[in-house]
Short mmCIF file of C-alpha atoms and ligand atoms in Angstrom, two decimals:
data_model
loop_
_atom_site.label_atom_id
_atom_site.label_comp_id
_atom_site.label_asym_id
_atom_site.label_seq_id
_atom_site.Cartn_x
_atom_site.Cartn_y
_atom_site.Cartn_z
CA UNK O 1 18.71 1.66 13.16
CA UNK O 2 18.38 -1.93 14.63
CA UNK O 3 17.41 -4.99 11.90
CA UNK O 4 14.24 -4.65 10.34
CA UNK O 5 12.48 -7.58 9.58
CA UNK O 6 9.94 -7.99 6.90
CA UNK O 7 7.23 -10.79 7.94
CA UNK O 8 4.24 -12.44 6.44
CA UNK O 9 1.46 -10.99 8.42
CA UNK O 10 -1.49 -13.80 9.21
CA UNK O 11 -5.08 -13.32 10.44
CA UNK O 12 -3.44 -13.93 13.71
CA UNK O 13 -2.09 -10.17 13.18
CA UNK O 14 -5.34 -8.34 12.17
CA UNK O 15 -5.31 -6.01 15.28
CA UNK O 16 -1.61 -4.68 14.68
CA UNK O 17 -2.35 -4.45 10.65
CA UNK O 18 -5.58 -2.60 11.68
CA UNK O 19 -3.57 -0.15 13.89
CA UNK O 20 -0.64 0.42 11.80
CA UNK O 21 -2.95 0.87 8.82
CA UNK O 22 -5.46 3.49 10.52
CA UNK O 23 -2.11 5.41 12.16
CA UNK O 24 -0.51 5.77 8.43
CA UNK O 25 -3.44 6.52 6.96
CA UNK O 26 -4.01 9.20 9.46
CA UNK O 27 -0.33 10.79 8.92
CA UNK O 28 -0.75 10.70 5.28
CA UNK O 29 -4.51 12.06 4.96
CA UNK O 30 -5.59 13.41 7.61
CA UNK O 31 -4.53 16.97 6.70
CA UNK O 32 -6.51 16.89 2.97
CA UNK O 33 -9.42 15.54 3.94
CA UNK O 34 -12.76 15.70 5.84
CA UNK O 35 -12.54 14.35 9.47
CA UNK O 36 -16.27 13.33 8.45
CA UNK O 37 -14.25 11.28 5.42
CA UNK O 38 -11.15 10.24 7.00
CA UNK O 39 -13.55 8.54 10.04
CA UNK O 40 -15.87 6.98 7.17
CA UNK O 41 -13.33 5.38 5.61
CA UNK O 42 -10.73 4.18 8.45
CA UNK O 43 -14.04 2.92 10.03
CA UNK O 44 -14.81 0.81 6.71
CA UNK O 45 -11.48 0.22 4.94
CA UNK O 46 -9.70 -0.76 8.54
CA UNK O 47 -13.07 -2.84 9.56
CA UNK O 48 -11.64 -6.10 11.94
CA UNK O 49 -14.15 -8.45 9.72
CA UNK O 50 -13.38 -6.41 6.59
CA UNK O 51 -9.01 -7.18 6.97
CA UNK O 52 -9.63 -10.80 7.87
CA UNK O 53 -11.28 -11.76 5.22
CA UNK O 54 -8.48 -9.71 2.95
CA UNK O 55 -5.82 -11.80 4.93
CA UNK O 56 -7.83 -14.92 4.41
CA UNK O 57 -7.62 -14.33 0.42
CA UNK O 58 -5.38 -16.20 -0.83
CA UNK O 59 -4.53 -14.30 -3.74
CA UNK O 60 -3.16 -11.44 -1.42
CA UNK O 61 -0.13 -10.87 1.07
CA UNK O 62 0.22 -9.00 3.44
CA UNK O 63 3.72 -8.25 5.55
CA UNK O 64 4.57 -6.10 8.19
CA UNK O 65 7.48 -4.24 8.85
CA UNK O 66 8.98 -4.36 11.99
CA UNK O 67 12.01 -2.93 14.20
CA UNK O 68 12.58 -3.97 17.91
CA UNK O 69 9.28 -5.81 18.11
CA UNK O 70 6.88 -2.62 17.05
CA UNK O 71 5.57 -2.40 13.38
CA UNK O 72 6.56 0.44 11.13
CA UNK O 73 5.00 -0.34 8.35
CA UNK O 74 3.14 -2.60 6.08
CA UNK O 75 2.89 -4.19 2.62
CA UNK O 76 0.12 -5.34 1.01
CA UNK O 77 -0.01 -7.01 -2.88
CA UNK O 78 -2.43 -8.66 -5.13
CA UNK O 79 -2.35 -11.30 -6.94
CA UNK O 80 -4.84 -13.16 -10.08
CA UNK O 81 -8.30 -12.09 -8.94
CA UNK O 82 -7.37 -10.21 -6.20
CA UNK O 83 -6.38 -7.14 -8.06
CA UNK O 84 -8.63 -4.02 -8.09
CA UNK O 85 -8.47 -3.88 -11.38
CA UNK O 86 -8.52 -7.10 -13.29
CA UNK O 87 -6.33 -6.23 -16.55
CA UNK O 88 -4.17 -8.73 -16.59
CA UNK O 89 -4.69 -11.45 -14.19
CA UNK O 90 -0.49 -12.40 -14.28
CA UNK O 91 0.43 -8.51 -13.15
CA UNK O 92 1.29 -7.83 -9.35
CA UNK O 93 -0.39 -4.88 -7.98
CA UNK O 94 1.08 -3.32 -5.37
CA UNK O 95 -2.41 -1.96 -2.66
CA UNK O 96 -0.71 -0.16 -0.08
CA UNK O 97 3.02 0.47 0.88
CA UNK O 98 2.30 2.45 4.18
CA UNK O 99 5.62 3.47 6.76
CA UNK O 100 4.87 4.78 9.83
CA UNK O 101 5.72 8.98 8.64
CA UNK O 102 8.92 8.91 11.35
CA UNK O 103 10.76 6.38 9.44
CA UNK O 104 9.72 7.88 5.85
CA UNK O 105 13.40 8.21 4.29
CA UNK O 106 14.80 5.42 6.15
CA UNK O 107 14.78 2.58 4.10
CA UNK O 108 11.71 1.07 5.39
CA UNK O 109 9.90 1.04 2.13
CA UNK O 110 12.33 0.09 -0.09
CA UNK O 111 12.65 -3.17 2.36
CA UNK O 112 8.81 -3.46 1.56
CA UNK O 113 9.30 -2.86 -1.85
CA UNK O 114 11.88 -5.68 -2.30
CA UNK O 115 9.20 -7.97 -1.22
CA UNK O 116 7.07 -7.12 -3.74
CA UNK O 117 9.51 -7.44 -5.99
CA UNK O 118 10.31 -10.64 -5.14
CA UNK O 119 6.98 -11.55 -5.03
CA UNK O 120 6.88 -10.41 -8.34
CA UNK O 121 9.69 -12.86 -9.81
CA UNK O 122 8.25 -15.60 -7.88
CA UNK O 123 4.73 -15.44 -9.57
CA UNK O 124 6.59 -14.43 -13.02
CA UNK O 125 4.45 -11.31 -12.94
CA UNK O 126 4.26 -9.34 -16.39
CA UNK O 127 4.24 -6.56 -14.68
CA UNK O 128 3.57 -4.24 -11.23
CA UNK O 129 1.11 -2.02 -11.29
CA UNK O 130 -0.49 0.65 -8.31
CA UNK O 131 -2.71 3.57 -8.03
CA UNK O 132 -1.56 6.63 -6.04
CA UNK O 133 -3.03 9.86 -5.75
CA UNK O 134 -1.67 12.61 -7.55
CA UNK O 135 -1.06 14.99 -5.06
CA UNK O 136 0.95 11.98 -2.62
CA UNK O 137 4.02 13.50 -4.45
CA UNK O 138 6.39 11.88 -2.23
CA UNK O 139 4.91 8.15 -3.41
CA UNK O 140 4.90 9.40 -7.03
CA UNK O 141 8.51 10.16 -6.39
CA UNK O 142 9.48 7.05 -4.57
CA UNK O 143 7.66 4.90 -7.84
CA UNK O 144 9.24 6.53 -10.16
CA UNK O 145 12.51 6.10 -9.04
CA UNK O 146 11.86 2.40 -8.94
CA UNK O 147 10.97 2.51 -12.32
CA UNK O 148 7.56 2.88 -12.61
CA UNK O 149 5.46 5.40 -15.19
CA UNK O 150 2.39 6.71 -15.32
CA UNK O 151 -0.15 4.55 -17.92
CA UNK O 152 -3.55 6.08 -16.84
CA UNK O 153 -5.61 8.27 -14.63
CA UNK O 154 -8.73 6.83 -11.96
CA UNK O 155 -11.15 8.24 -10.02
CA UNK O 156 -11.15 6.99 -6.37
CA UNK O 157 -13.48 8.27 -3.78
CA UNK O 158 -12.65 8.95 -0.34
CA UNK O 159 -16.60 9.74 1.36
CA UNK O 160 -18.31 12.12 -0.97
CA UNK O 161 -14.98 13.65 -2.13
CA UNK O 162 -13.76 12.57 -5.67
CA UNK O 163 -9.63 12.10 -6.41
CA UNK O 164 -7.49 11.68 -8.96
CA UNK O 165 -5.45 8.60 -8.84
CA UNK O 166 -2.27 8.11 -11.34
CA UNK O 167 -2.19 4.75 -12.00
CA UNK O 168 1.67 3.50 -12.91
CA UNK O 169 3.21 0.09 -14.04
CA UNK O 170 6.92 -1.43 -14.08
CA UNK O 171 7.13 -3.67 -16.81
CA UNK O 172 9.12 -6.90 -15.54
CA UNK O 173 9.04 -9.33 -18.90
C1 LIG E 201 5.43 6.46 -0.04
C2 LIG E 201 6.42 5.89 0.98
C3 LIG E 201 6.15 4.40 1.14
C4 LIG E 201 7.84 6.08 0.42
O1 LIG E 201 8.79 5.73 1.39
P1 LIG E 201 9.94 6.76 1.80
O2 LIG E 201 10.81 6.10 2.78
O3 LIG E 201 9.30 8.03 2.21
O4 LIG E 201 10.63 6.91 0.38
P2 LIG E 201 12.05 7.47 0.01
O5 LIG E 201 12.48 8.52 0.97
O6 LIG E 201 12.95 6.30 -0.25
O7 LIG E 201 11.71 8.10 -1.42
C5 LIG E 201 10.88 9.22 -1.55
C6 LIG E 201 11.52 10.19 -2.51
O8 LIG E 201 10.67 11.34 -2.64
C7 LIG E 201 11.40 12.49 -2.36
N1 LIG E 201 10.46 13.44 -1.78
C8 LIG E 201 10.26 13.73 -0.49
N2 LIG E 201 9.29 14.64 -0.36
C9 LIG E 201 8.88 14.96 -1.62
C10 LIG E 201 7.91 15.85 -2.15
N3 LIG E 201 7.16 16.61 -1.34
N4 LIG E 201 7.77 15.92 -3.49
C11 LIG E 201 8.50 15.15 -4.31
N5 LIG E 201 9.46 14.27 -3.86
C12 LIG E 201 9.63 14.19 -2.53
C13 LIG E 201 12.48 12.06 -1.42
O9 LIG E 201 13.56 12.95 -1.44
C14 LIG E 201 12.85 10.70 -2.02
O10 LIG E 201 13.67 10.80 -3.16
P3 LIG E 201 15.27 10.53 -3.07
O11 LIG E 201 15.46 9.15 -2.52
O12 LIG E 201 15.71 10.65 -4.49
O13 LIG E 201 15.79 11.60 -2.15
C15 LIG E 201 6.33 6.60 2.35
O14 LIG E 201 6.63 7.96 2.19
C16 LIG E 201 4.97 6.45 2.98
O15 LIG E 201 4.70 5.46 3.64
N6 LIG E 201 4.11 7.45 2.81
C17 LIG E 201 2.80 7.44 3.40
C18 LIG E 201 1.93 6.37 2.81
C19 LIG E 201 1.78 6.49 1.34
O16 LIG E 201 1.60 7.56 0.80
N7 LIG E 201 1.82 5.34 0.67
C20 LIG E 201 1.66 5.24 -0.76
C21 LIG E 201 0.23 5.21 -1.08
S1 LIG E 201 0.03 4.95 -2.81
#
Protein backbone atom coordinates (compact mmCIF):
# COMPACT_ATOMS: atom_id res chain seq x y z
CA UNK A 1 0.00 0.00 0.00
CA UNK A 2 1.18 3.61 -0.86
CA UNK A 3 1.50 6.30 2.37
CA UNK A 4 -1.55 7.01 4.02
CA UNK A 5 -1.98 10.23 5.33
CA UNK A 6 -4.17 11.17 8.17
CA UNK A 7 -5.49 14.96 7.74
CA UNK A 8 -7.58 17.41 9.64
CA UNK A 9 -10.68 17.56 7.61
CA UNK A 10 -12.21 21.41 7.44
CA UNK A 11 -15.67 22.63 6.34
CA UNK A 12 -13.87 23.06 3.12
CA UNK A 13 -14.17 19.04 2.97
CA UNK A 14 -17.91 18.54 3.86
CA UNK A 15 -18.78 16.96 0.42
CA UNK A 16 -15.95 14.17 0.61
CA UNK A 17 -16.79 13.58 4.58
CA UNK A 18 -20.47 13.40 3.45
CA UNK A 19 -19.60 10.75 0.77
CA UNK A 20 -17.19 8.70 2.58
CA UNK A 21 -19.53 8.74 5.58
CA UNK A 22 -22.86 7.68 3.62
CA UNK A 23 -20.56 4.87 1.52
CA UNK A 24 -19.30 3.29 5.05
CA UNK A 25 -22.30 3.54 6.54
CA UNK A 26 -23.88 1.78 3.69
CA UNK A 27 -21.17 -1.23 3.77
CA UNK A 28 -21.58 -1.58 7.39
CA UNK A 29 -25.57 -1.34 7.69
CA UNK A 30 -27.06 -1.68 4.93
CA UNK A 31 -27.56 -5.45 5.21
CA UNK A 32 -29.39 -5.21 9.00
CA UNK A 33 -31.48 -2.66 8.42
CA UNK A 34 -34.57 -1.13 6.70
CA UNK A 35 -33.77 0.60 3.33
CA UNK A 36 -36.77 2.85 4.69
CA UNK A 37 -34.13 3.37 7.89
CA UNK A 38 -30.86 3.32 6.33
CA UNK A 39 -32.31 6.33 3.73
CA UNK A 40 -33.84 8.19 6.94
CA UNK A 41 -30.89 8.34 8.59
CA UNK A 42 -27.98 8.85 5.84
CA UNK A 43 -30.46 11.58 4.66
CA UNK A 44 -30.36 13.24 8.31
CA UNK A 45 -27.11 12.12 9.97
CA UNK A 46 -25.03 12.88 6.47
CA UNK A 47 -27.24 16.28 5.98
CA UNK A 48 -24.58 19.04 4.08
CA UNK A 49 -25.94 21.80 6.77
CA UNK A 50 -26.12 19.13 9.49
CA UNK A 51 -21.81 18.11 9.01
CA UNK A 52 -20.89 21.77 8.72
CA UNK A 53 -22.04 22.87 11.57
CA UNK A 54 -20.35 19.51 13.34
CA UNK A 55 -17.04 20.65 11.57
CA UNK A 56 -17.62 24.18 12.68
CA UNK A 57 -17.73 22.90 16.52
CA UNK A 58 -14.93 23.47 17.92
CA UNK A 59 -14.98 20.93 20.45
CA UNK A 60 -14.86 18.19 17.63
CA UNK A 61 -12.28 16.86 14.92
CA UNK A 62 -12.69 15.44 12.27
CA UNK A 63 -9.77 13.70 9.88
CA UNK A 64 -9.83 11.86 6.90
CA UNK A 65 -7.92 9.13 5.79
CA UNK A 66 -6.45 9.15 2.63
CA UNK A 67 -4.23 7.01 0.06
CA UNK A 68 -3.23 8.33 -3.46
CA UNK A 69 -5.49 11.35 -3.18
CA UNK A 70 -9.01 9.28 -2.52
CA UNK A 71 -10.34 9.00 1.14
CA UNK A 72 -10.63 5.67 2.85
CA UNK A 73 -11.78 6.54 5.80
CA UNK A 74 -12.60 8.94 8.50
CA UNK A 75 -12.23 9.90 12.17
CA UNK A 76 -14.31 11.78 14.09
CA UNK A 77 -13.81 12.69 18.20
CA UNK A 78 -15.38 14.78 20.81
CA UNK A 79 -14.26 16.82 23.01
CA UNK A 80 -15.82 18.98 26.54
CA UNK A 81 -19.40 19.60 25.43
CA UNK A 82 -19.27 17.99 22.38
CA UNK A 83 -19.66 14.52 23.68
CA UNK A 84 -22.97 12.62 23.33
CA UNK A 85 -22.94 11.88 26.54
CA UNK A 86 -21.70 14.47 28.94
CA UNK A 87 -20.11 12.27 31.90
CA UNK A 88 -17.11 13.64 32.22
CA UNK A 89 -16.45 16.69 30.30
CA UNK A 90 -12.23 15.84 30.32
CA UNK A 91 -12.95 12.15 28.54
CA UNK A 92 -12.39 11.83 24.64
CA UNK A 93 -15.10 10.08 22.91
CA UNK A 94 -14.36 8.52 20.01
CA UNK A 95 -18.06 9.15 17.32
CA UNK A 96 -17.20 7.28 14.39
CA UNK A 97 -14.03 5.37 13.15
CA UNK A 98 -15.45 4.42 9.62
CA UNK A 99 -12.80 2.60 6.73
CA UNK A 100 -13.96 2.23 3.54
CA UNK A 101 -14.92 -2.09 4.00
CA UNK A 102 -11.92 -2.87 1.17
CA UNK A 103 -9.24 -1.65 3.36
CA UNK A 104 -10.86 -3.19 6.71
CA UNK A 105 -7.66 -5.23 8.00
CA UNK A 106 -5.22 -2.97 6.53
CA UNK A 107 -4.11 -0.75 9.00
CA UNK A 108 -6.27 2.07 8.13
CA UNK A 109 -7.97 2.28 11.45
CA UNK A 110 -5.39 1.78 13.66
CA UNK A 111 -3.73 5.00 11.74
CA UNK A 112 -7.13 6.68 12.78
CA UNK A 113 -6.98 5.37 16.03
CA UNK A 114 -3.48 6.79 16.77
CA UNK A 115 -4.99 10.11 16.21
CA UNK A 116 -7.31 9.78 18.68
CA UNK A 117 -4.99 8.71 20.82
CA UNK A 118 -2.94 11.41 20.45
CA UNK A 119 -5.61 13.59 20.66
CA UNK A 120 -6.21 12.06 23.75
CA UNK A 121 -2.67 12.88 25.43
CA UNK A 122 -2.84 16.25 24.04
CA UNK A 123 -6.15 17.24 25.87
CA UNK A 124 -4.91 15.01 29.01
CA UNK A 125 -8.14 13.08 28.56
CA UNK A 126 -9.16 10.81 31.66
CA UNK A 127 -10.29 8.60 29.53
CA UNK A 128 -11.80 7.37 25.80
CA UNK A 129 -14.95 6.35 25.64
CA UNK A 130 -17.45 5.09 22.37
CA UNK A 131 -20.66 3.41 21.75
CA UNK A 132 -20.83 0.53 19.24
CA UNK A 133 -23.48 -1.74 18.53
CA UNK A 134 -23.39 -5.07 19.79
CA UNK A 135 -23.76 -7.03 16.93
CA UNK A 136 -20.66 -4.73 14.89
CA UNK A 137 -18.51 -7.64 16.29
CA UNK A 138 -15.65 -6.78 14.22
CA UNK A 139 -15.50 -3.02 16.06
CA UNK A 140 -16.07 -4.74 19.43
CA UNK A 141 -13.07 -6.78 18.48
CA UNK A 142 -10.90 -4.07 17.13
CA UNK A 143 -11.73 -1.95 20.79
CA UNK A 144 -11.00 -4.44 22.73
CA UNK A 145 -7.82 -5.19 21.52
CA UNK A 146 -6.90 -1.58 22.04
CA UNK A 147 -7.81 -1.88 25.41
CA UNK A 148 -11.07 -0.89 25.82
CA UNK A 149 -14.06 -2.73 28.08
CA UNK A 150 -17.39 -2.69 28.16
CA UNK A 151 -18.87 -0.16 31.21
CA UNK A 152 -22.58 0.02 30.08
CA UNK A 153 -25.33 -0.75 27.67
CA UNK A 154 -27.54 2.26 25.44
CA UNK A 155 -30.30 2.29 23.43
CA UNK A 156 -29.74 4.02 20.03
CA UNK A 157 -32.34 4.24 17.40
CA UNK A 158 -31.81 3.87 13.86
CA UNK A 159 -35.72 5.03 12.26
CA UNK A 160 -38.28 3.20 14.29
CA UNK A 161 -35.88 0.28 15.00
CA UNK A 162 -34.38 0.17 18.60
CA UNK A 163 -30.43 -1.20 19.18
CA UNK A 164 -28.35 -2.11 21.64
CA UNK A 165 -25.22 -0.14 21.90
CA UNK A 166 -22.16 -1.41 24.28
CA UNK A 167 -20.73 1.48 25.45
CA UNK A 168 -16.71 0.89 26.33
CA UNK A 169 -13.94 3.14 27.91
CA UNK A 170 -9.93 3.01 27.99
CA UNK A 171 -8.86 4.49 31.02
CA UNK A 172 -5.71 6.79 30.17
CA UNK A 173 -4.85 8.45 33.87
C1 LIG B 1 -14.29 -1.16 12.97
C2 LIG B 1 -13.13 -0.87 12.01
C3 LIG B 1 -12.77 0.60 12.10
C4 LIG B 1 -11.92 -1.71 12.45
O1 LIG B 1 -10.90 -1.62 11.50
P1 LIG B 1 -10.27 -2.93 10.87
O2 LIG B 1 -9.19 -2.53 9.96
O3 LIG B 1 -11.36 -3.75 10.30
O4 LIG B 1 -9.71 -3.59 12.21
P2 LIG B 1 -8.65 -4.72 12.41
O5 LIG B 1 -8.67 -5.68 11.27
O6 LIG B 1 -7.36 -4.08 12.80
O7 LIG B 1 -9.25 -5.39 13.73
C5 LIG B 1 -10.46 -6.09 13.73
C6 LIG B 1 -10.28 -7.37 14.49
O8 LIG B 1 -11.53 -8.08 14.48
C7 LIG B 1 -11.33 -9.37 13.99
N1 LIG B 1 -12.57 -9.75 13.31
C8 LIG B 1 -12.85 -9.72 12.00
N2 LIG B 1 -14.10 -10.12 11.79
C9 LIG B 1 -14.62 -10.45 13.00
C10 LIG B 1 -15.88 -10.95 13.43
N3 LIG B 1 -16.86 -11.19 12.56
N4 LIG B 1 -16.06 -11.18 14.75
C11 LIG B 1 -15.09 -10.92 15.65
N5 LIG B 1 -13.85 -10.44 15.29
C12 LIG B 1 -13.64 -10.21 13.98
C13 LIG B 1 -10.15 -9.27 13.07
O9 LIG B 1 -9.53 -10.51 12.89
C14 LIG B 1 -9.26 -8.30 13.85
O10 LIG B 1 -8.58 -8.90 14.91
P3 LIG B 1 -7.00 -9.29 14.79
O11 LIG B 1 -6.26 -8.04 14.45
O12 LIG B 1 -6.68 -9.82 16.14
O13 LIG B 1 -6.95 -10.31 13.68
C15 LIG B 1 -13.49 -1.24 10.54
O14 LIG B 1 -13.77 -2.62 10.47
C16 LIG B 1 -14.65 -0.45 10.03
O15 LIG B 1 -14.49 0.66 9.54
N6 LIG B 1 -15.85 -1.03 10.08
C17 LIG B 1 -17.03 -0.39 9.57
C18 LIG B 1 -17.40 0.82 10.37
C19 LIG B 1 -17.61 0.53 11.81
O16 LIG B 1 -18.22 -0.46 12.18
N7 LIG B 1 -17.12 1.44 12.64
C20 LIG B 1 -17.24 1.35 14.08
C21 LIG B 1 -18.54 1.90 14.48
S1 LIG B 1 -18.65 1.93 16.23
Amino acid sequence: MNTLKITKATTDDVLKLQSIGRQTFSETFADVNSEENMKKYLDESFATEKLTSELNNLSSYFYLAVLDEKIIGYLKLNTADAQTEKEDLNALEIERIYVAKEFHGKKVAQALYAQAEQMAEEIKASYMWLGVWEKNFRAVSFYTKNGFVQFDTHIFRLGNDEQTDLMMKKVLI
